[in-house]
PDB file of C-alpha atoms in Angstrom:
ATOM      1  CA  MET A   1       1.255  -4.478  40.172  1.00 57.00           C
ATOM      2  CA  SER A   2      -2.037  -2.900  41.243  1.00 57.00           C
ATOM      3  CA  LEU A   3      -4.005  -0.762  38.810  1.00 63.00           C
ATOM      4  CA  LYS A   4      -6.196   2.076  40.045  1.00 68.00           C
ATOM      5  CA  ILE A   5      -9.134   2.127  37.650  1.00 78.00           C
ATOM      6  CA  ASN A   6     -12.413   4.026  37.781  1.00 86.00           C
ATOM      7  CA  GLY A   7     -14.708   1.211  36.677  1.00 94.00           C
ATOM      8  CA  TYR A   8     -14.663  -2.545  36.258  1.00 98.00           C
ATOM      9  CA  LEU A   9     -11.522  -3.943  34.653  1.00 98.00           C
ATOM     10  CA  TYR A  10     -11.582  -7.118  32.552  1.00 98.00           C
ATOM     11  CA  GLU A  11      -8.755  -9.071  30.945  1.00 98.00           C
ATOM     12  CA  THR A  12      -9.887 -10.358  27.545  1.00 98.00           C
ATOM     13  CA  HIS A  13      -6.839 -12.300  26.294  1.00 98.00           C
ATOM     14  CA  MET A  14      -4.711 -14.565  28.480  1.00 98.00           C
ATOM     15  CA  HIS A  15      -3.239 -18.057  28.629  1.00 98.00           C
ATOM     16  CA  THR A  16      -2.647 -20.861  31.129  1.00 98.00           C
ATOM     17  CA  SER A  17      -0.062 -23.633  31.176  1.00 98.00           C
ATOM     18  CA  GLU A  18      -2.795 -26.280  31.180  1.00 98.00           C
ATOM     19  CA  GLY A  19      -4.061 -25.185  27.771  1.00 98.00           C
ATOM     20  CA  SER A  20      -1.241 -23.267  26.064  1.00 98.00           C
ATOM     21  CA  ALA A  21       2.215 -24.708  25.444  1.00 97.00           C
ATOM     22  CA  CYS A  22       3.742 -21.216  25.535  1.00 96.00           C
ATOM     23  CA  ALA A  23       2.240 -20.286  28.921  1.00 97.00           C
ATOM     24  CA  LYS A  24       4.290 -20.550  32.102  1.00 97.00           C
ATOM     25  CA  ASN A  25       1.707 -20.496  34.900  1.00 98.00           C
ATOM     26  CA  SER A  26      -1.412 -22.425  35.798  1.00 98.00           C
ATOM     27  CA  GLY A  27      -4.937 -21.098  35.704  1.00 98.00           C
ATOM     28  CA  ALA A  28      -5.046 -20.843  39.490  1.00 98.00           C
ATOM     29  CA  GLU A  29      -1.754 -18.925  39.600  1.00 98.00           C
ATOM     30  CA  MET A  30      -2.969 -16.543  36.916  1.00 98.00           C
ATOM     31  CA  ALA A  31      -6.244 -15.919  38.733  1.00 98.00           C
ATOM     32  CA  ARG A  32      -4.396 -15.015  41.909  1.00 98.00           C
ATOM     33  CA  VAL A  33      -2.200 -12.347  40.303  1.00 98.00           C
ATOM     34  CA  TYR A  34      -5.162 -10.776  38.498  1.00 97.00           C
ATOM     35  CA  ALA A  35      -7.153 -10.618  41.723  1.00 97.00           C
ATOM     36  CA  VAL A  36      -4.244  -8.884  43.462  1.00 97.00           C
ATOM     37  CA  ALA A  37      -3.885  -6.451  40.540  1.00 96.00           C
ATOM     38  CA  GLY A  38      -7.475  -5.298  40.985  1.00 96.00           C
ATOM     39  CA  TYR A  39      -9.194  -6.870  37.974  1.00 97.00           C
ATOM     40  CA  THR A  40     -12.911  -7.552  38.217  1.00 98.00           C
ATOM     41  CA  GLY A  41     -12.714 -10.456  35.804  1.00 98.00           C
ATOM     42  CA  ILE A  42     -10.629 -12.375  33.302  1.00 98.00           C
ATOM     43  CA  ILE A  43     -11.339 -14.405  30.170  1.00 98.00           C
ATOM     44  CA  ILE A  44      -9.196 -17.499  29.662  1.00 98.00           C
ATOM     45  CA  THR A  45      -8.331 -17.755  25.953  1.00 98.00           C
ATOM     46  CA  ASP A  46      -5.935 -20.664  25.629  1.00 98.00           C
ATOM     47  CA  HIS A  47      -4.572 -21.654  22.227  1.00 98.00           C
ATOM     48  CA  PHE A  48      -7.036 -23.918  20.456  1.00 98.00           C
ATOM     49  CA  PHE A  49      -6.545 -27.195  18.589  1.00 97.00           C
ATOM     50  CA  TYR A  50      -4.385 -25.943  15.705  1.00 95.00           C
ATOM     51  CA  GLY A  51      -2.727 -23.220  17.733  1.00 94.00           C
ATOM     52  CA  ASN A  52       0.056 -23.663  20.281  1.00 95.00           C
ATOM     53  CA  THR A  53      -2.003 -25.977  22.451  1.00 97.00           C
ATOM     54  CA  ALA A  54      -0.524 -27.861  25.396  1.00 98.00           C
ATOM     55  CA  VAL A  55      -2.937 -30.767  24.945  1.00 98.00           C
ATOM     56  CA  ASP A  56      -2.131 -33.890  22.923  1.00 98.00           C
ATOM     57  CA  ARG A  57      -3.961 -33.643  19.589  1.00 97.00           C
ATOM     58  CA  THR A  58      -4.083 -37.442  19.216  1.00 98.00           C
ATOM     59  CA  LEU A  59      -6.571 -37.724  22.085  1.00 98.00           C
ATOM     60  CA  PRO A  60     -10.243 -38.425  21.326  1.00 98.00           C
ATOM     61  CA  TRP A  61     -12.153 -35.154  20.976  1.00 98.00           C
ATOM     62  CA  SER A  62     -14.031 -35.436  24.272  1.00 98.00           C
ATOM     63  CA  GLU A  63     -10.845 -36.114  26.219  1.00 98.00           C
ATOM     64  CA  TRP A  64      -9.021 -33.323  24.401  1.00 98.00           C
ATOM     65  CA  VAL A  65     -11.748 -30.859  25.354  1.00 98.00           C
ATOM     66  CA  GLU A  66     -11.768 -32.012  28.985  1.00 98.00           C
ATOM     67  CA  ARG A  67      -8.026 -31.453  29.296  1.00 98.00           C
ATOM     68  CA  TYR A  68      -8.055 -28.242  27.275  1.00 98.00           C
ATOM     69  CA  CYS A  69     -10.585 -26.683  29.652  1.00 98.00           C
ATOM     70  CA  LEU A  70      -8.583 -27.424  32.793  1.00 98.00           C
ATOM     71  CA  GLY A  71      -6.826 -24.051  32.765  1.00 98.00           C
ATOM     72  CA  TYR A  72     -10.175 -22.276  32.745  1.00 98.00           C
ATOM     73  CA  GLU A  73     -11.637 -24.584  35.378  1.00 98.00           C
ATOM     74  CA  HIS A  74      -8.690 -24.174  37.728  1.00 98.00           C
ATOM     75  CA  ALA A  75      -8.800 -20.391  37.260  1.00 98.00           C
ATOM     76  CA  LYS A  76     -12.557 -20.387  37.857  1.00 98.00           C
ATOM     77  CA  GLU A  77     -12.213 -22.359  41.071  1.00 98.00           C
ATOM     78  CA  GLU A  78      -9.560 -19.978  42.370  1.00 98.00           C
ATOM     79  CA  GLY A  79     -11.443 -16.933  41.092  1.00 98.00           C
ATOM     80  CA  ASP A  80     -14.601 -17.997  42.900  1.00 98.00           C
ATOM     81  CA  ARG A  81     -12.578 -18.235  46.101  1.00 98.00           C
ATOM     82  CA  LEU A  82     -11.075 -14.775  45.617  1.00 98.00           C
ATOM     83  CA  GLY A  83     -14.087 -12.926  44.211  1.00 98.00           C
ATOM     84  CA  LEU A  84     -12.633 -12.709  40.686  1.00 98.00           C
ATOM     85  CA  GLN A  85     -14.964 -13.406  37.765  1.00 98.00           C
ATOM     86  CA  VAL A  86     -13.551 -15.970  35.315  1.00 98.00           C
ATOM     87  CA  PHE A  87     -15.075 -16.456  31.849  1.00 98.00           C
ATOM     88  CA  PHE A  88     -14.252 -18.947  29.097  1.00 98.00           C
ATOM     89  CA  GLY A  89     -13.066 -18.320  25.554  1.00 98.00           C
ATOM     90  CA  TRP A  90     -10.363 -19.574  23.215  1.00 98.00           C
ATOM     91  CA  GLU A  91      -7.810 -18.372  20.671  1.00 98.00           C
ATOM     92  CA  SER A  92      -8.024 -20.262  17.394  1.00 98.00           C
ATOM     93  CA  GLY A  93      -5.132 -20.400  14.952  1.00 95.00           C
ATOM     94  CA  TYR A  94      -5.048 -20.540  11.163  1.00 94.00           C
ATOM     95  CA  ARG A  95      -1.424 -20.732  10.017  1.00 90.00           C
ATOM     96  CA  GLY A  96      -0.499 -17.868  12.316  1.00 91.00           C
ATOM     97  CA  THR A  97      -3.666 -15.814  11.957  1.00 95.00           C
ATOM     98  CA  GLU A  98      -5.465 -15.890  15.296  1.00 97.00           C
ATOM     99  CA  PHE A  99      -8.986 -15.175  16.501  1.00 98.00           C
ATOM    100  CA  LEU A 100     -10.448 -14.775  19.974  1.00 98.00           C
ATOM    101  CA  VAL A 101     -13.746 -16.614  20.343  1.00 98.00           C
ATOM    102  CA  TYR A 102     -16.145 -15.615  23.105  1.00 98.00           C
ATOM    103  CA  GLY A 103     -19.459 -17.234  24.009  1.00 98.00           C
ATOM    104  CA  PRO A 104     -19.575 -21.001  23.403  1.00 98.00           C
ATOM    105  CA  ASP A 105     -18.630 -23.084  26.436  1.00 98.00           C
ATOM    106  CA  LYS A 106     -17.167 -26.501  27.194  1.00 98.00           C
ATOM    107  CA  GLN A 107     -20.460 -28.306  26.663  1.00 98.00           C
ATOM    108  CA  TRP A 108     -20.835 -26.617  23.275  1.00 98.00           C
ATOM    109  CA  LEU A 109     -17.337 -27.739  22.297  1.00 98.00           C
ATOM    110  CA  LEU A 110     -18.095 -31.331  23.289  1.00 98.00           C
ATOM    111  CA  LYS A 111     -21.159 -31.288  21.036  1.00 98.00           C
ATOM    112  CA  HIS A 112     -19.438 -29.567  18.096  1.00 98.00           C
ATOM    113  CA  PRO A 113     -16.238 -31.398  17.146  1.00 98.00           C
ATOM    114  CA  GLU A 114     -16.580 -29.867  13.672  1.00 98.00           C
ATOM    115  CA  ILE A 115     -15.237 -26.601  15.077  1.00 98.00           C
ATOM    116  CA  LYS A 116     -11.796 -28.217  15.190  1.00 97.00           C
ATOM    117  CA  ASP A 117     -11.422 -28.353  11.402  1.00 97.00           C
ATOM    118  CA  ALA A 118     -13.647 -25.398  10.520  1.00 98.00           C
ATOM    119  CA  THR A 119     -12.403 -22.834   8.025  1.00 98.00           C
ATOM    120  CA  VAL A 120     -12.366 -19.175   9.020  1.00 98.00           C
ATOM    121  CA  GLU A 121     -15.739 -18.765   7.321  1.00 98.00           C
ATOM    122  CA  GLU A 122     -17.173 -21.876   8.954  1.00 98.00           C
ATOM    123  CA  GLN A 123     -15.842 -20.823  12.338  1.00 98.00           C
ATOM    124  CA  PHE A 124     -17.702 -17.523  12.058  1.00 98.00           C
ATOM    125  CA  ALA A 125     -20.977 -19.278  11.242  1.00 98.00           C
ATOM    126  CA  LEU A 126     -20.599 -21.943  13.928  1.00 98.00           C
ATOM    127  CA  VAL A 127     -19.670 -19.476  16.650  1.00 98.00           C
ATOM    128  CA  HIS A 128     -22.638 -17.294  15.755  1.00 98.00           C
ATOM    129  CA  GLU A 129     -24.930 -20.330  15.880  1.00 98.00           C
ATOM    130  CA  GLY A 130     -23.508 -20.970  19.344  1.00 98.00           C
ATOM    131  CA  GLY A 131     -24.374 -17.439  20.478  1.00 98.00           C
ATOM    132  CA  GLY A 132     -20.823 -16.125  20.379  1.00 98.00           C
ATOM    133  CA  ILE A 133     -18.636 -13.592  18.622  1.00 98.00           C
ATOM    134  CA  VAL A 134     -15.272 -13.726  16.831  1.00 98.00           C
ATOM    135  CA  CYS A 135     -12.585 -11.105  17.399  1.00 98.00           C
ATOM    136  CA  HIS A 136      -9.436 -10.798  15.263  1.00 98.00           C
ATOM    137  CA  ALA A 137      -6.506 -10.989  17.671  1.00 97.00           C
ATOM    138  CA  HIS A 138      -3.510  -8.673  17.107  1.00 96.00           C
ATOM    139  CA  PRO A 139      -4.172  -8.495  13.327  1.00 94.00           C
ATOM    140  CA  TYR A 140      -0.925  -6.708  12.462  1.00 94.00           C
ATOM    141  CA  ARG A 141       1.507  -8.627  14.658  1.00 89.00           C
ATOM    142  CA  GLU A 142       4.687  -9.743  12.933  1.00 87.00           C
ATOM    143  CA  ALA A 143       6.360 -12.871  14.325  1.00 82.00           C
ATOM    144  CA  SER A 144       8.196 -15.997  13.246  1.00 82.00           C
ATOM    145  CA  TYR A 145       5.023 -18.084  13.447  1.00 86.00           C
ATOM    146  CA  ILE A 146       3.038 -15.630  11.292  1.00 83.00           C
ATOM    147  CA  SER A 147       3.915 -16.131   7.629  1.00 83.00           C
ATOM    148  CA  GLU A 148       1.842 -13.185   6.415  1.00 91.00           C
ATOM    149  CA  ILE A 149      -0.685 -10.605   7.598  1.00 94.00           C
ATOM    150  CA  ARG A 150      -4.152 -11.822   6.588  1.00 96.00           C
ATOM    151  CA  LEU A 151      -7.364  -9.918   7.271  1.00 96.00           C
ATOM    152  CA  PHE A 152     -10.878 -11.365   7.261  1.00 97.00           C
ATOM    153  CA  PRO A 153     -13.274  -8.430   7.729  1.00 97.00           C
ATOM    154  CA  GLU A 154     -16.245 -10.513   6.533  1.00 98.00           C
ATOM    155  CA  TYR A 155     -15.732 -13.083   9.292  1.00 98.00           C
ATOM    156  CA  VAL A 156     -15.125 -11.124  12.486  1.00 98.00           C
ATOM    157  CA  ASP A 157     -17.335  -9.114  14.830  1.00 98.00           C
ATOM    158  CA  ALA A 158     -14.612  -7.096  16.543  1.00 98.00           C
ATOM    159  CA  VAL A 159     -10.895  -6.341  16.435  1.00 98.00           C
ATOM    160  CA  GLU A 160      -8.339  -6.500  19.219  1.00 98.00           C
ATOM    161  CA  GLY A 161      -7.130  -2.961  18.742  1.00 97.00           C
ATOM    162  CA  VAL A 162      -4.975  -2.903  21.853  1.00 96.00           C
ATOM    163  CA  ASN A 163      -2.722  -5.818  22.750  1.00 95.00           C
ATOM    164  CA  ALA A 164      -0.726  -4.699  25.767  1.00 94.00           C
ATOM    165  CA  SER A 165       2.193  -6.993  24.975  1.00 91.00           C
ATOM    166  CA  HIS A 166       2.892  -4.628  22.069  1.00 92.00           C
ATOM    167  CA  SER A 167       2.932  -1.499  24.197  1.00 90.00           C
ATOM    168  CA  SER A 168       3.603  -2.312  27.853  1.00 78.00           C
ATOM    169  CA  HIS A 169       6.901  -1.194  29.361  1.00 72.00           C
ATOM    170  CA  ALA A 170       7.003  -4.603  31.080  1.00 71.00           C
ATOM    171  CA  LYS A 171       7.646  -6.298  27.718  1.00 59.00           C
ATOM    172  CA  ARG A 172      10.318  -4.121  26.160  1.00 58.00           C
ATOM    173  CA  SER A 173      11.605  -6.911  23.899  1.00 55.00           C
ATOM    174  CA  LEU A 174       8.105  -7.348  22.420  1.00 67.00           C
ATOM    175  CA  ARG A 175       7.145  -3.679  22.186  1.00 78.00           C
ATOM    176  CA  HIS A 176       5.776  -2.690  18.806  1.00 87.00           C
ATOM    177  CA  PRO A 177       3.053  -0.100  19.482  1.00 91.00           C
ATOM    178  CA  GLU A 178       2.663   0.386  15.734  1.00 95.00           C
ATOM    179  CA  TYR A 179       0.920  -3.008  15.596  1.00 92.00           C
ATOM    180  CA  ASN A 180      -1.820  -1.587  17.804  1.00 95.00           C
ATOM    181  CA  GLU A 181      -1.980   1.640  15.813  1.00 96.00           C
ATOM    182  CA  ARG A 182      -2.569  -0.315  12.602  1.00 96.00           C
ATOM    183  CA  ALA A 183      -5.168  -2.531  14.277  1.00 97.00           C
ATOM    184  CA  ILE A 184      -7.106   0.488  15.536  1.00 97.00           C
ATOM    185  CA  ALA A 185      -7.016   2.083  12.092  1.00 98.00           C
ATOM    186  CA  TYR A 186      -8.265  -1.174  10.530  1.00 98.00           C
ATOM    187  CA  ALA A 187     -11.134  -1.366  13.022  1.00 98.00           C
ATOM    188  CA  LYS A 188     -12.113   2.239  12.361  1.00 97.00           C
ATOM    189  CA  GLU A 189     -12.031   1.658   8.608  1.00 97.00           C
ATOM    190  CA  HIS A 190     -14.545  -1.176   8.945  1.00 98.00           C
ATOM    191  CA  ASN A 191     -16.442   0.262  11.921  1.00 98.00           C
ATOM    192  CA  PHE A 192     -15.589  -2.708  14.142  1.00 98.00           C
ATOM    193  CA  PRO A 193     -15.841  -2.520  17.935  1.00 98.00           C
ATOM    194  CA  LEU A 194     -12.457  -2.614  19.646  1.00 98.00           C
ATOM    195  CA  THR A 195     -11.241  -4.915  22.384  1.00 98.00           C
ATOM    196  CA  ALA A 196      -8.118  -4.673  24.520  1.00 98.00           C
ATOM    197  CA  GLY A 197      -6.206  -7.436  26.284  1.00 97.00           C
ATOM    198  CA  SER A 198      -2.798  -8.256  27.700  1.00 96.00           C
ATOM    199  CA  ASP A 199      -2.031 -11.543  25.915  1.00 96.00           C
ATOM    200  CA  GLN A 200      -0.631 -12.611  29.264  1.00 96.00           C
ATOM    201  CA  HIS A 201       1.332 -15.901  29.359  1.00 96.00           C
ATOM    202  CA  ASN A 202       2.771 -15.760  32.881  1.00 96.00           C
ATOM    203  CA  THR A 203       2.443 -13.966  36.195  1.00 96.00           C
ATOM    204  CA  ASP A 204       4.862 -11.179  35.203  1.00 93.00           C
ATOM    205  CA  MET A 205       1.965  -8.797  34.753  1.00 90.00           C
ATOM    206  CA  VAL A 206       1.777  -6.644  31.623  1.00 88.00           C
ATOM    207  CA  GLY A 207      -1.333  -4.636  32.408  1.00 92.00           C
ATOM    208  CA  GLY A 208      -4.073  -4.037  29.884  1.00 95.00           C
ATOM    209  CA  GLY A 209      -7.708  -4.849  29.358  1.00 98.00           C
ATOM    210  CA  MET A 210     -11.098  -3.196  29.059  1.00 98.00           C
ATOM    211  CA  VAL A 211     -12.801  -0.977  31.629  1.00 98.00           C
ATOM    212  CA  PHE A 212     -16.595  -1.051  31.741  1.00 98.00           C
ATOM    213  CA  PRO A 213     -18.904   1.223  33.739  1.00 97.00           C
ATOM    214  CA  ARG A 214     -20.697  -1.790  35.251  1.00 97.00           C
ATOM    215  CA  ARG A 215     -19.977  -5.303  36.453  1.00 98.00           C
ATOM    216  CA  LEU A 216     -20.622  -7.834  33.706  1.00 98.00           C
ATOM    217  CA  ALA A 217     -22.929 -10.783  34.341  1.00 98.00           C
ATOM    218  CA  ASP A 218     -21.231 -13.432  32.185  1.00 98.00           C
ATOM    219  CA  ILE A 219     -19.429 -13.970  28.881  1.00 98.00           C
ATOM    220  CA  HIS A 220     -22.579 -13.225  26.898  1.00 98.00           C
ATOM    221  CA  ASP A 221     -22.944  -9.936  28.721  1.00 98.00           C
ATOM    222  CA  PHE A 222     -19.324  -9.224  27.817  1.00 98.00           C
ATOM    223  CA  ASN A 223     -20.145  -9.852  24.159  1.00 98.00           C
ATOM    224  CA  ARG A 224     -23.094  -7.468  24.324  1.00 98.00           C
ATOM    225  CA  ALA A 225     -20.935  -4.841  26.017  1.00 98.00           C
ATOM    226  CA  VAL A 226     -18.278  -5.171  23.294  1.00 98.00           C
ATOM    227  CA  LEU A 227     -20.771  -4.961  20.431  1.00 98.00           C
ATOM    228  CA  ASN A 228     -22.514  -2.009  22.090  1.00 98.00           C
ATOM    229  CA  ARG A 229     -19.136  -0.294  22.619  1.00 98.00           C
ATOM    230  CA  GLU A 230     -19.707   0.143  26.332  1.00 98.00           C
ATOM    231  CA  ALA A 231     -16.038   0.180  27.343  1.00 97.00           C
ATOM    232  CA  VAL A 232     -14.964   3.496  28.819  1.00 97.00           C
ATOM    233  CA  GLN A 233     -11.240   2.765  28.610  1.00 96.00           C
ATOM    234  CA  LEU A 234      -8.905   0.421  26.725  1.00 96.00           C
ATOM    235  CA  LEU A 235      -5.698  -0.161  28.666  1.00 95.00           C
ATOM    236  CA  ASP A 236      -2.432  -0.674  26.783  1.00 93.00           C
ATOM    237  CA  GLY A 237      -0.170  -1.509  29.726  1.00 88.00           C
ATOM    238  CA  THR A 238       1.382   1.943  30.041  1.00 87.00           C
ATOM    239  CA  GLU A 239      -0.973   3.086  32.794  1.00 72.00           C
ATOM    240  CA  ASP A 240       0.312   3.490  36.352  1.00 53.00           C
TER     241      ASP A 240
END
């Protein structure tokens, strides 16, 4: 899979086997396929402490964080070798409701163990204090692990309007484009910026992401670009 894009393409939602129990490939393996596909950068968003994490929750916090970040670190090492930008984020889980957090890094996590047990409201405040943003991931997805659709417009900065796993032809068994349509309508209702990602869990590429007119400097620059609505295209995995 190689996408021909007029701009700089970034993956905003993806998982590695080091951090996510449901992922099939390592951070390094994921970085390689994204580099081949023509992405400028990727954001590793492994499932966090109360999500489908691959890391033993009985570990002391510092050790849990060290192991949790391995997927990102392995992807970053491989990305640096290949010229692929790799940024850090995470996907938190609240009884099936999930949020993408962008901005705080590993050192911030080590210093803020309270984020582990934060409520949705507390998460929003803590992430903002850490210079980050919170994005509601696939807000209208229906799945066995999601008991009900819950929206928190007071405690998010953006909405994942396009999740390519819902629309890509590569994931026919998961295709529910109406989930994206509802998410986009929700974002428009509340005037939230939109993000787009693939929710990739293995190297069977789905396609998807955000195209920006410039190369981003780091995760904080990504946040600014999202809030300023700089993306020129949101890919849903149906592009050639």
